[in-house]
Short mmCIF file of C-alpha atoms in Angstrom, two decimals:
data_model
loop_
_atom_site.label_atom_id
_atom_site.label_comp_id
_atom_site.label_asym_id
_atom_site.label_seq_id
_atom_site.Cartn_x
_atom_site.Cartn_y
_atom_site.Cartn_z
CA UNK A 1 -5.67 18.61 -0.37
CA UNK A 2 -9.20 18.96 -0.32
CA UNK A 3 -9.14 20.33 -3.68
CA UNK A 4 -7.39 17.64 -5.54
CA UNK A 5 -3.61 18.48 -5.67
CA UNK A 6 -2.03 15.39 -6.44
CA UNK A 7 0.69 16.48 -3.96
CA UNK A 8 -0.72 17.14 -1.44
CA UNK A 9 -2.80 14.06 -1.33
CA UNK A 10 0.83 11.97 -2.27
CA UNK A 11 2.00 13.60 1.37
CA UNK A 12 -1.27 13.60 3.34
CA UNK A 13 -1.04 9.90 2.70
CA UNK A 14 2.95 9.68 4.12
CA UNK A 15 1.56 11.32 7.30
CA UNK A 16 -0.98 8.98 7.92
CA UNK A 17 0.53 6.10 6.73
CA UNK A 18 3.36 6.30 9.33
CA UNK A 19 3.16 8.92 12.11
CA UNK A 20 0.33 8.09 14.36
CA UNK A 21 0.14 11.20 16.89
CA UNK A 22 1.48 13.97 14.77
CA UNK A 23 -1.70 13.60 11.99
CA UNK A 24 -4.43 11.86 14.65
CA UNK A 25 -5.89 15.87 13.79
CA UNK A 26 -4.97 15.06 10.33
CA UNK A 27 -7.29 11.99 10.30
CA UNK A 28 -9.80 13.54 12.43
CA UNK A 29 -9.75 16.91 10.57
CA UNK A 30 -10.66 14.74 6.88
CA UNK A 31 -13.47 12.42 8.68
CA UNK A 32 -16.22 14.30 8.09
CA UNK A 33 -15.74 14.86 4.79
CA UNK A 34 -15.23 10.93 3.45
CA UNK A 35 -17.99 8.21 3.36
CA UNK A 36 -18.88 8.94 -0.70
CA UNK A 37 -16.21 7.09 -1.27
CA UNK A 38 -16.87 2.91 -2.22
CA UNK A 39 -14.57 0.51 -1.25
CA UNK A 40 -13.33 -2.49 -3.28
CA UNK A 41 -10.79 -4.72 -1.36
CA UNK A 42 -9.18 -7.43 -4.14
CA UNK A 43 -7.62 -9.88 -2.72
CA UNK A 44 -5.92 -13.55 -3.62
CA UNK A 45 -3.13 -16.21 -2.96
CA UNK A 46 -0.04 -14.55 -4.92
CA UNK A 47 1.00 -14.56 -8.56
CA UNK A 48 -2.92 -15.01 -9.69
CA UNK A 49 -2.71 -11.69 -11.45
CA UNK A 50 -4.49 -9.27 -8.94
CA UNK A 51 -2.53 -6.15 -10.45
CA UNK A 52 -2.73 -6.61 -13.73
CA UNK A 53 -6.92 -7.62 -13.24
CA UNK A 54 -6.30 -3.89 -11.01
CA UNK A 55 -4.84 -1.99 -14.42
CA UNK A 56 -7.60 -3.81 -16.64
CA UNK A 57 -10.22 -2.21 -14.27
CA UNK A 58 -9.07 0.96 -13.53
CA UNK A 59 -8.71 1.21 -17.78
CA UNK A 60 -12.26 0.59 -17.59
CA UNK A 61 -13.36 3.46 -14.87
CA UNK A 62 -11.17 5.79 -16.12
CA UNK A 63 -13.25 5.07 -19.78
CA UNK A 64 -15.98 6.20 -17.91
CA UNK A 65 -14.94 9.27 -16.04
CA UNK A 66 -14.80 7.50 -12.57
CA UNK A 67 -11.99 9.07 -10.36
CA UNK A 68 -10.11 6.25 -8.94
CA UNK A 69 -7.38 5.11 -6.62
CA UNK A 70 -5.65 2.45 -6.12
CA UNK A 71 -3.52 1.43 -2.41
CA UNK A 72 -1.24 -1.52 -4.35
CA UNK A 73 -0.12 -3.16 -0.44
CA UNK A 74 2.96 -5.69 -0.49
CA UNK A 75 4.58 -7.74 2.33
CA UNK A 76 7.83 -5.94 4.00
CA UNK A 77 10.58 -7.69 4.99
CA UNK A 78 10.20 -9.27 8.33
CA UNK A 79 14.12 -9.20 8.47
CA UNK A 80 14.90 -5.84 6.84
CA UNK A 81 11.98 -3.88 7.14
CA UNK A 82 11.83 -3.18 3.38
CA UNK A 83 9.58 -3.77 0.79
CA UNK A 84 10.13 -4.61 -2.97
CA UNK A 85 6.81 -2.76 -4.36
CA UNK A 86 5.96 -4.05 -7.89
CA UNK A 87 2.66 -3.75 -8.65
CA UNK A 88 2.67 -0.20 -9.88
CA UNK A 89 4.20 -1.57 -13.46
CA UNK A 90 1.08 -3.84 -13.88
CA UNK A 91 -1.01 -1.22 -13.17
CA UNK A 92 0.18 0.88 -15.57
CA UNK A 93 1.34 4.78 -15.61
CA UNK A 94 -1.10 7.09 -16.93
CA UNK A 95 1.10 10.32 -16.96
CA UNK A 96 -1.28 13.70 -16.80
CA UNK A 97 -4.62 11.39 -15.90
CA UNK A 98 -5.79 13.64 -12.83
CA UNK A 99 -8.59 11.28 -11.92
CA UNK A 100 -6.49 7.91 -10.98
CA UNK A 101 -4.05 8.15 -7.98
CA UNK A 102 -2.00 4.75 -7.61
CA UNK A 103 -0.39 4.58 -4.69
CA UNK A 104 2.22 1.21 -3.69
CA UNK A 105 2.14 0.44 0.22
CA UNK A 106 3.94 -1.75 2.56
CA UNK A 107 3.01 -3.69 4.75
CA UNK A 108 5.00 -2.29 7.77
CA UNK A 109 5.10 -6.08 9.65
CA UNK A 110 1.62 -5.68 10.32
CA UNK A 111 0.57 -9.31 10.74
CA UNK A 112 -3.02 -10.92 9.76
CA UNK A 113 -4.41 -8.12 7.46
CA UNK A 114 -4.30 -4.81 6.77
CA UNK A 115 -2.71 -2.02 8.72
CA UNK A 116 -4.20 1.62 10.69
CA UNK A 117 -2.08 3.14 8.45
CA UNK A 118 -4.01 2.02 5.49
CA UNK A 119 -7.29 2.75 6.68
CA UNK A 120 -6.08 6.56 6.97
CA UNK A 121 -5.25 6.07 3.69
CA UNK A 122 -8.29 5.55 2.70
CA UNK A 123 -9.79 8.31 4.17
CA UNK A 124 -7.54 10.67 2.63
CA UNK A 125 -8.49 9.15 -0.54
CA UNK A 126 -12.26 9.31 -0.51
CA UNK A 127 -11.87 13.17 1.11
CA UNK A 128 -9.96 13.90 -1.99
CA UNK A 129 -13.17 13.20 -4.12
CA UNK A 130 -12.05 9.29 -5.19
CA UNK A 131 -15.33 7.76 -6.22
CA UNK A 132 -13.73 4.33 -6.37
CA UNK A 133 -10.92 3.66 -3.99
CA UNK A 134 -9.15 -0.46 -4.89
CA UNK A 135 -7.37 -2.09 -2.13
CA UNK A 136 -5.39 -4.49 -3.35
CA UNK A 137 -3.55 -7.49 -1.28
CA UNK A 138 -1.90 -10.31 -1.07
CA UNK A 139 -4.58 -13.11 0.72
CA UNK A 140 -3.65 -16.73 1.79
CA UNK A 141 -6.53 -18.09 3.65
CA UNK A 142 -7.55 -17.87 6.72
CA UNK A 143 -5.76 -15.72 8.63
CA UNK A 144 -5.64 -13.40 5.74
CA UNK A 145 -9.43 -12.29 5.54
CA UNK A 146 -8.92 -8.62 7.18
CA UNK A 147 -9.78 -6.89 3.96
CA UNK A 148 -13.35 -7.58 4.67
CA UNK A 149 -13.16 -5.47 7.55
CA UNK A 150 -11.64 -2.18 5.21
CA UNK A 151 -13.77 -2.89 1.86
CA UNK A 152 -17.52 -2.58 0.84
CA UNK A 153 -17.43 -4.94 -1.76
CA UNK A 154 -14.49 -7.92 -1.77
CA UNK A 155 -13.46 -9.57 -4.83
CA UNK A 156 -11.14 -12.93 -4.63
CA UNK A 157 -9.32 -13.62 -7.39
CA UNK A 158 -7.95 -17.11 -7.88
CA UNK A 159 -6.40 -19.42 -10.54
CA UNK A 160 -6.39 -22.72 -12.42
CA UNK A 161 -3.72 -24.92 -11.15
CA UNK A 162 -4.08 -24.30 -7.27
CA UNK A 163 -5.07 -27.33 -6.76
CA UNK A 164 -5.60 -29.01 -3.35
CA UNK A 165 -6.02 -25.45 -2.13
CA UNK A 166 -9.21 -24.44 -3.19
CA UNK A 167 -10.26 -26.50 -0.70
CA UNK A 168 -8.06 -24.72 1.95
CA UNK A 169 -8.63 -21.46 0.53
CA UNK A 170 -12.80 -22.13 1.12
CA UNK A 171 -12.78 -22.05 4.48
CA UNK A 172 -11.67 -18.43 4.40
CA UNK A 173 -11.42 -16.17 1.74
CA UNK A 174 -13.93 -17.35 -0.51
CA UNK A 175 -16.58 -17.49 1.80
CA UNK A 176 -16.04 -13.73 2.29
CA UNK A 177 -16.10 -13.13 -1.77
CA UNK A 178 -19.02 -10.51 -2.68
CA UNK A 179 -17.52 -12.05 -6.38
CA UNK A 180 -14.90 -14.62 -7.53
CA UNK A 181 -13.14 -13.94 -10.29
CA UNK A 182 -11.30 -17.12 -12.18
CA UNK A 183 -8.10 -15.37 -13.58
CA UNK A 184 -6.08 -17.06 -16.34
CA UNK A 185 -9.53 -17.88 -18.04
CA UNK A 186 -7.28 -18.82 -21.15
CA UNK A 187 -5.79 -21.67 -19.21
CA UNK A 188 -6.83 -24.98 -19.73
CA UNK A 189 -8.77 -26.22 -16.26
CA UNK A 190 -10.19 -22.76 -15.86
CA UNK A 191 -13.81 -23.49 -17.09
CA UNK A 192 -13.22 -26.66 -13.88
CA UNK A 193 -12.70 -24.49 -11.76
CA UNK A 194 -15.39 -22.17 -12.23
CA UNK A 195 -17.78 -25.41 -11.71
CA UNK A 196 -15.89 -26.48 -9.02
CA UNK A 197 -16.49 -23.27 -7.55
CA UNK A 198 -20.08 -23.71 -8.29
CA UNK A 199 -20.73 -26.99 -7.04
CA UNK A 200 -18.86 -26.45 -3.88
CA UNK A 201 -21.61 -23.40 -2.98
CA UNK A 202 -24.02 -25.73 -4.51
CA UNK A 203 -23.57 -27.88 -1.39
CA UNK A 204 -23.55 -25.26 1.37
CA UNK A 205 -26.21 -23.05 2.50
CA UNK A 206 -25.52 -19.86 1.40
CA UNK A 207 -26.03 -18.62 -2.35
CA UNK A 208 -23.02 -18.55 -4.38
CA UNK A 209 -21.23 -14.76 -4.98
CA UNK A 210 -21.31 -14.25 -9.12
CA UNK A 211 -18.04 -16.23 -10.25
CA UNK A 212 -16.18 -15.06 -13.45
CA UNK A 213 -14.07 -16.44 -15.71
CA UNK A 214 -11.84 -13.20 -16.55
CA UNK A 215 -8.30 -13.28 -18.56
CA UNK A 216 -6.55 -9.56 -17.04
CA UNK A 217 -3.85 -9.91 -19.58
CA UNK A 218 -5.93 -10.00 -22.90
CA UNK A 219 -9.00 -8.09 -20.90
CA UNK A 220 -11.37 -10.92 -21.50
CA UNK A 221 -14.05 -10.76 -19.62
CA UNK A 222 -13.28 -7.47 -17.51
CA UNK A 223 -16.41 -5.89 -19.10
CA UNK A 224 -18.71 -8.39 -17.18
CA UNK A 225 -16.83 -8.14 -14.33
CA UNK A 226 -17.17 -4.53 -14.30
CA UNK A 227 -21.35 -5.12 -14.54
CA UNK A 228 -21.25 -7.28 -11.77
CA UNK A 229 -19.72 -5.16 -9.79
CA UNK A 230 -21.59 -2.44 -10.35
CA UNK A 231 -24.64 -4.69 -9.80
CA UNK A 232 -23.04 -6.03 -6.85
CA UNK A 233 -22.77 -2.38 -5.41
CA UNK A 234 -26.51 -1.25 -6.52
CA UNK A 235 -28.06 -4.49 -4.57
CA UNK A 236 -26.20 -3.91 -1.32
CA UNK A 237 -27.35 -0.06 -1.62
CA UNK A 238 -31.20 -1.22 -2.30
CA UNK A 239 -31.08 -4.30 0.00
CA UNK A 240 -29.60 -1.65 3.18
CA UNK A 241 -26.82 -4.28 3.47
CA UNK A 242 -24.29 -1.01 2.94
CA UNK A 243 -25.29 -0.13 6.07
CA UNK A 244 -24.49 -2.92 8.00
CA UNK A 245 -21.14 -2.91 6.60
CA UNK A 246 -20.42 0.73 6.99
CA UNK A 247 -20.60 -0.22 10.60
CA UNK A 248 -18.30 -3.02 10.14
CA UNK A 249 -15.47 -0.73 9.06
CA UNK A 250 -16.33 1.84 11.65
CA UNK A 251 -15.92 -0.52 14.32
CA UNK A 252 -13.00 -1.94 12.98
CA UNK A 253 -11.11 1.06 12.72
CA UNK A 254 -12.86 2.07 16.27
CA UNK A 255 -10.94 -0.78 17.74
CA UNK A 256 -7.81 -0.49 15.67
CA UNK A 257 -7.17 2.70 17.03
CA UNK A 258 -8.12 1.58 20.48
CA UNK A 259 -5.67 -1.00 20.72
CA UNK A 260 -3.06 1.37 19.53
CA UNK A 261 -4.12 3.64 22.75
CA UNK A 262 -4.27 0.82 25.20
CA UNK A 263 -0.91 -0.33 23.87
CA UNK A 264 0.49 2.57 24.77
CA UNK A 265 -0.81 2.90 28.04
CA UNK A 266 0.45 -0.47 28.80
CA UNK A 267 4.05 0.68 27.85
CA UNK A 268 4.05 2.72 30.77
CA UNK A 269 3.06 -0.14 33.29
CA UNK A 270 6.76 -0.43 34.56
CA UNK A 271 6.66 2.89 34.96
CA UNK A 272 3.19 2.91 37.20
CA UNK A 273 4.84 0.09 38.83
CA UNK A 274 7.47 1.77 39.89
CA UNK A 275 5.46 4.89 41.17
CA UNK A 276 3.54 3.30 43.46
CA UNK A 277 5.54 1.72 45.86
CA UNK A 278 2.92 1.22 48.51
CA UNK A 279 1.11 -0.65 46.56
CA UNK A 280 4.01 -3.17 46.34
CA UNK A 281 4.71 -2.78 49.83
CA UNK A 282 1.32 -4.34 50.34
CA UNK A 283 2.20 -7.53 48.28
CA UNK A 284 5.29 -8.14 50.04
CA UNK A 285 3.58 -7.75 53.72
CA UNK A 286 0.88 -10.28 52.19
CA UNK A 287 -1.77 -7.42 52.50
CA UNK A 288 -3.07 -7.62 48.93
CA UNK A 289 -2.66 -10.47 46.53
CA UNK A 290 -0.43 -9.93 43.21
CA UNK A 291 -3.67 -10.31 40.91
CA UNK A 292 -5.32 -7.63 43.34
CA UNK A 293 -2.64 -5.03 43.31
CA UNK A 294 -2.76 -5.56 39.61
CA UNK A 295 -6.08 -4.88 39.84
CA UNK A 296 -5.72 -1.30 41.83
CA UNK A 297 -3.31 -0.29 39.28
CA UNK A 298 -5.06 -0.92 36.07
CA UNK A 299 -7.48 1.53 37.35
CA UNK A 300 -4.85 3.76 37.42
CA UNK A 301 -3.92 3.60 33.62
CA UNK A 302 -7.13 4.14 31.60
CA UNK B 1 19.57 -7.65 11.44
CA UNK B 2 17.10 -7.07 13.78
CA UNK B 3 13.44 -8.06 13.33
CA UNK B 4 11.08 -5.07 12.98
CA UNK B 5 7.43 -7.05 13.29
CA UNK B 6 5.55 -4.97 15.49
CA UNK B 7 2.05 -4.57 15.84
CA UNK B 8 2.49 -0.75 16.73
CA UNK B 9 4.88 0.42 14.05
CA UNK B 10 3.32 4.00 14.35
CA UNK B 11 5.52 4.40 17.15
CA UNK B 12 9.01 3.94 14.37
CA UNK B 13 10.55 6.17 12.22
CA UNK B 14 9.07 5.48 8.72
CA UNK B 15 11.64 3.48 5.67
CA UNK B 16 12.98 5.70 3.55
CA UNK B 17 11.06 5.40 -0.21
CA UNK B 18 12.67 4.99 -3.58
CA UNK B 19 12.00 5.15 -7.26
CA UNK B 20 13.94 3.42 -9.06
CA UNK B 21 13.27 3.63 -12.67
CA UNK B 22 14.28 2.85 -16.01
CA UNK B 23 14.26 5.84 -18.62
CA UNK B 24 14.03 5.69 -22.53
CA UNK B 25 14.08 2.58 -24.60
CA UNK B 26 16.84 0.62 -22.30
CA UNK B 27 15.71 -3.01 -21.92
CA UNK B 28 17.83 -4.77 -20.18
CA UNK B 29 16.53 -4.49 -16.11
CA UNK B 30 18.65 -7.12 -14.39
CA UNK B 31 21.01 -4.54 -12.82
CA UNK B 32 18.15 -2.19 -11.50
CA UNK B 33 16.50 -5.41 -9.87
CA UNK B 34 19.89 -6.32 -8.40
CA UNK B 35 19.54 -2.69 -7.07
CA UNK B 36 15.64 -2.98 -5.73
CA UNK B 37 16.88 -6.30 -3.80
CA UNK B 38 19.83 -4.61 -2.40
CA UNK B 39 17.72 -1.38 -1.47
CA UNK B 40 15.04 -3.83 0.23
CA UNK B 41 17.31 -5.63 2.38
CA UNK B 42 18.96 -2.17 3.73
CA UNK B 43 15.35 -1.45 5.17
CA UNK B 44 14.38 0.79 1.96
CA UNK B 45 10.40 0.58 0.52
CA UNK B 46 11.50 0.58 -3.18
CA UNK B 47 8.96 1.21 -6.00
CA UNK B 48 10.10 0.20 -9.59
CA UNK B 49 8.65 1.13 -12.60
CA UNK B 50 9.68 -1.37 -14.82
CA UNK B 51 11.05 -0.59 -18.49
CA UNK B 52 10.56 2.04 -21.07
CA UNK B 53 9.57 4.84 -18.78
CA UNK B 54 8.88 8.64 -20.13
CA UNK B 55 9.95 11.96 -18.38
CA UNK B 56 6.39 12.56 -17.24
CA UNK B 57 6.03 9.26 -16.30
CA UNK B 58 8.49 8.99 -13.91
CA UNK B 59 7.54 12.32 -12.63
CA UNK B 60 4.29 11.10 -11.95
CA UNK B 61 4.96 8.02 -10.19
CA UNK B 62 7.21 10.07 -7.87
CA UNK B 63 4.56 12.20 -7.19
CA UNK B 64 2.24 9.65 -6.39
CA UNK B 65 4.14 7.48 -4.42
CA UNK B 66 6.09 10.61 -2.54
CA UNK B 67 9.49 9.02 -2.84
CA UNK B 68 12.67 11.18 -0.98
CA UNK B 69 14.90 9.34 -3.74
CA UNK B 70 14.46 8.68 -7.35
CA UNK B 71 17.23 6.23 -8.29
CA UNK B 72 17.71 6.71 -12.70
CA UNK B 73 19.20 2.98 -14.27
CA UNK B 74 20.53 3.38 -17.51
CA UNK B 75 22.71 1.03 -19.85
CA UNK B 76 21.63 2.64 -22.97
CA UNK B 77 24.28 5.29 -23.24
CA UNK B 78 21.05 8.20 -24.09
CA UNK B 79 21.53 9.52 -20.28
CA UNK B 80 22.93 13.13 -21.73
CA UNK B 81 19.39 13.89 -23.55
CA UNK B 82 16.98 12.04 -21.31
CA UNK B 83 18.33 13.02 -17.78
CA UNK B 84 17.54 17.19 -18.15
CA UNK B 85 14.47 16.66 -19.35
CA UNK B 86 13.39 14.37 -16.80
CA UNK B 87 15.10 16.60 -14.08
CA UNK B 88 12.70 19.23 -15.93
CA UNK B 89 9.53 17.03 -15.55
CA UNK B 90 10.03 16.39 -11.49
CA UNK B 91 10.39 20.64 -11.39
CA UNK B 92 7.21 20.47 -13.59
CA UNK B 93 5.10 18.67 -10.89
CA UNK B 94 7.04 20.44 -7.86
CA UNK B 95 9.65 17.48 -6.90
CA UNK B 96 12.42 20.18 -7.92
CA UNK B 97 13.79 19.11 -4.23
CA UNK B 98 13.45 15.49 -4.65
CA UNK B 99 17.08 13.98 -4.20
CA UNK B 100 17.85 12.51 -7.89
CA UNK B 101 20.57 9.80 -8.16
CA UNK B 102 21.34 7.43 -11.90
CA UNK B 103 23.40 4.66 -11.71
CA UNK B 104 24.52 2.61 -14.78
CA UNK B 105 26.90 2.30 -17.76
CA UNK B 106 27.82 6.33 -17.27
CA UNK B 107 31.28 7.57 -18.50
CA UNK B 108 33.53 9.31 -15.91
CA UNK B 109 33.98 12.38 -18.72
CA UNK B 110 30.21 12.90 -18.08
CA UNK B 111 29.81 13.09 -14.65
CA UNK B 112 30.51 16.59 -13.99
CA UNK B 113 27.62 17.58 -17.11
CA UNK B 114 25.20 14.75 -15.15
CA UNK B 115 25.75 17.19 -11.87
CA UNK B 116 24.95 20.56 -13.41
CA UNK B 117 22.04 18.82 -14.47
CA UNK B 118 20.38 18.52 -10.89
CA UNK B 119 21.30 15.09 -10.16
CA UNK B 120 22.94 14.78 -7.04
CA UNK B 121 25.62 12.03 -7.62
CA UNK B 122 26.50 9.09 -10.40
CA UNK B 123 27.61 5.66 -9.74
CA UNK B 124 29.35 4.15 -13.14
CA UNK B 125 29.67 0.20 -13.42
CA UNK B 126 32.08 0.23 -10.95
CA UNK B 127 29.99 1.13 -8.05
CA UNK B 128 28.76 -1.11 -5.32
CA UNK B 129 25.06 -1.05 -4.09
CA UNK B 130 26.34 -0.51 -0.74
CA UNK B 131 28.07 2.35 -2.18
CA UNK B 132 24.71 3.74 -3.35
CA UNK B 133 22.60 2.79 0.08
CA UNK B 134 24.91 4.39 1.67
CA UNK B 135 24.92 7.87 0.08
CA UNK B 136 21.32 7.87 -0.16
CA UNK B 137 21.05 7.22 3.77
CA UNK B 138 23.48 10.20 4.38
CA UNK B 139 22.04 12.28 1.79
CA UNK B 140 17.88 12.23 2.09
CA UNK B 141 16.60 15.57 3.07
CA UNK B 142 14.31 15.78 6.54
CA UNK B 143 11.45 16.76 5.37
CA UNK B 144 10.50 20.60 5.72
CA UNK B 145 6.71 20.58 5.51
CA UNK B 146 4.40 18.86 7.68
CA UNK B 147 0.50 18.74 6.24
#
């Protein structure tokens, strides 16, 4: 896998997408060889064009001999537990093209972000010698804003016509924007929203991200969005700001993975329960409190 | 149905993936969207490739996205000439085990040439997607190699 065959990669990234335990040597095995890797996490309310803005930037990398991949994620069914995956057609197929890996993921219920799964995805990506890995999603607002915590550089894409929801849409994901990109630039009312954009940072503190006005279906603008991110990446690297959010990821994934352990430990509570009767003996004769016995036990489990 | 949100899914047995795809120059996709909707809602992750797909390019996005099933929808009537050569392209990139199932307007006299071909079963006009969710479920190989 190491070497670049495309299949092995395809099945590396099964394992750690859904079988914790079985690949946690998988995982461990590939860390040491990823962090060349950079990380762009595009994100944006639905329908504002985020895969086809994808397939007008990968066009781009690939024109310039950049490996890339792309993890395409999509919402499962909270009833079914499928998943309709449909961005791979706006990507586009590039048959034979060794050097871009497209990949369509679901979102396997996880709530508020992006799941473990995905950040193992990742590394099996950026072991595999991806200089660019794209991680695109579906963002809403607030409780949406996870991708900031898996990407280097975040791009939110948006549209004219939203409305009353840029305003909503402020207090989360654009705030978190290393660039804004305006999609649907042909639209009438996308030039206002660029300037509302503008003004809106205009009145805050903090210096507005570069916002473009791109059109992904006629490629409009994708060359300047490509410069700006490439300027975007070059100033964190000189400012040491890449550092800071290395760490970010590392301790996100740190605690991702702890919660998974501690969740598992606390499956077995019943079970400790259950095994240590003299410890409930002690409740019942009023020796120890509830809250205390609690206590004794949940030294037990870690 | 039951609900499946969990915050520790690692623990479950992972959906089973599909490619459903649309070979040759065959434009009409309403039926293979019927079938994506009806493969979501039996639990399957289904990745569709949208129209006027090539041999090699369906064999590469089953490659990429490591499907167990690739699901072939065709109305066009051109299944005899493009089915062996895309059979051809999944052996080309390795998938010669890949389970291989077309569904669409397919005459009964060409079934039996469709399963010499290396697809595993046909489902003409008549068929129901239940029909088709089913035999997939019962027919997906457990996987041999583990990474």
């Amino acid at each position: 896998m190491l070497e670049g065959d495309r299949r092995a990669i395809a099945r590396s990234l099964t394992l750690v997408e859904s079988d914790h335990d079985s690949v946690a040597g998988l995982v461990d095995h590939l860390y040491p060889h990823t962090g060349s890797a950079v990380i762009l996490g595009i994100t944006g309310p639905p329908g504002v064009g985020k895969s086809t803005l994808v397939g007008a930037l990968v066009d781009r990398f690939r024109r310039s001999r950049r490996r890339v991949a792309v993890l395409a994620v999509d919402p499962s069914s909270s009833v079914s537990g499928g998943a309709a995956l449909g961005d791979r057609i706006r990507i586009g197929e590039r048959a034979g093209d060794h050097g871009l890996f497209v990949r369509s993921v679901a979102s396997r219920g996880h709530r508020g972000g992006l799941a473990l799964g995905i950040a193992g995805m990742v590394h099996v990506l950026d072991a595999a010698g991806f200089e660019l890995i794209i991680l695109e999603t579906v963002g809403v607002g607030q409780g949406e804003i996870g991708i900031v915590d898996r990407s280097h550089i975040v791009i939110v894409v948006q549209v004219p016509g939203l409305g009353d929801d840029i305003q909503a849409l402020k207090a989360g994901l654009l705030e978190i924007a290393d660039i804004i990109v305006v999609n649907k630039g042909d639209l009438s009312g996308a030039a206002r929203v660029v300037s509302e954009l503008r003004s809106s940072f205009a009145m805050g503190t903090d210096p507005a991200p570069p916002i473009l006005k791109v059109s992904a279906a006629t490629e409009e603008g994708v060359d300047d969005l490509v410069v700006a991110i490439d300027d975007r990446a070059a100033m964190i690297i000189d400012t040491g700001s890449i550092e800071s959010r290395r760490r970010r990821l590392a301790a996100t994934e740190v605690l991702d993975y702890l919660q998974v352990e501690l969740r598992r430990e606390l499956d077995r509570a019943g079970q400790l329960v259950t095994d240590e009767p003299n410890v409930i003996d002690s409740v019942s004769s009023r020796e120890l409190s509830p809250r205390q016995a609690a206590r004794q036990l949940a030294r037990l489990i870690v | 149905m039951e609900c499946r949100q969990s915050d520790n899914h690692f623990d479950r047995p992972r959906p089973i993936r599909v490619l459903v795809a649309k070979p040759g120059l065959d434009g009409h996709d309403r039926g293979a969207k019927v079938m994506v909707r009806a493969m979501r809602d039996a639990g399957f992750e289904v990745v569709y490739t949208g129209l006027f797909q090539t041999p090699e390019m369906i064999a590469n996005a089953a490659l990429h996205e490591d499907v167990d099933v690739v699901g072939l929808s065709i109305l066009s009537g051109a299944h005899m000439s493009l089915f062996p050569r895309i059979v051809e392209e999944l052996r080309e990139v390795g998938l010669e085990d890949i389970l291989v199932v077309a569904g669409g307007t397919i005459p009964d006299s060409d079934r039996r040439a469709i399963l010499t071909m290396g697809i595993s079963e046909v489902f003409g006009p008549g068929a129901s997607l239940t029909s088709v969710v089913d035999y997939i479920r019962s027919n997906v190989g457990a996987r041999s190699d583990v990474a």
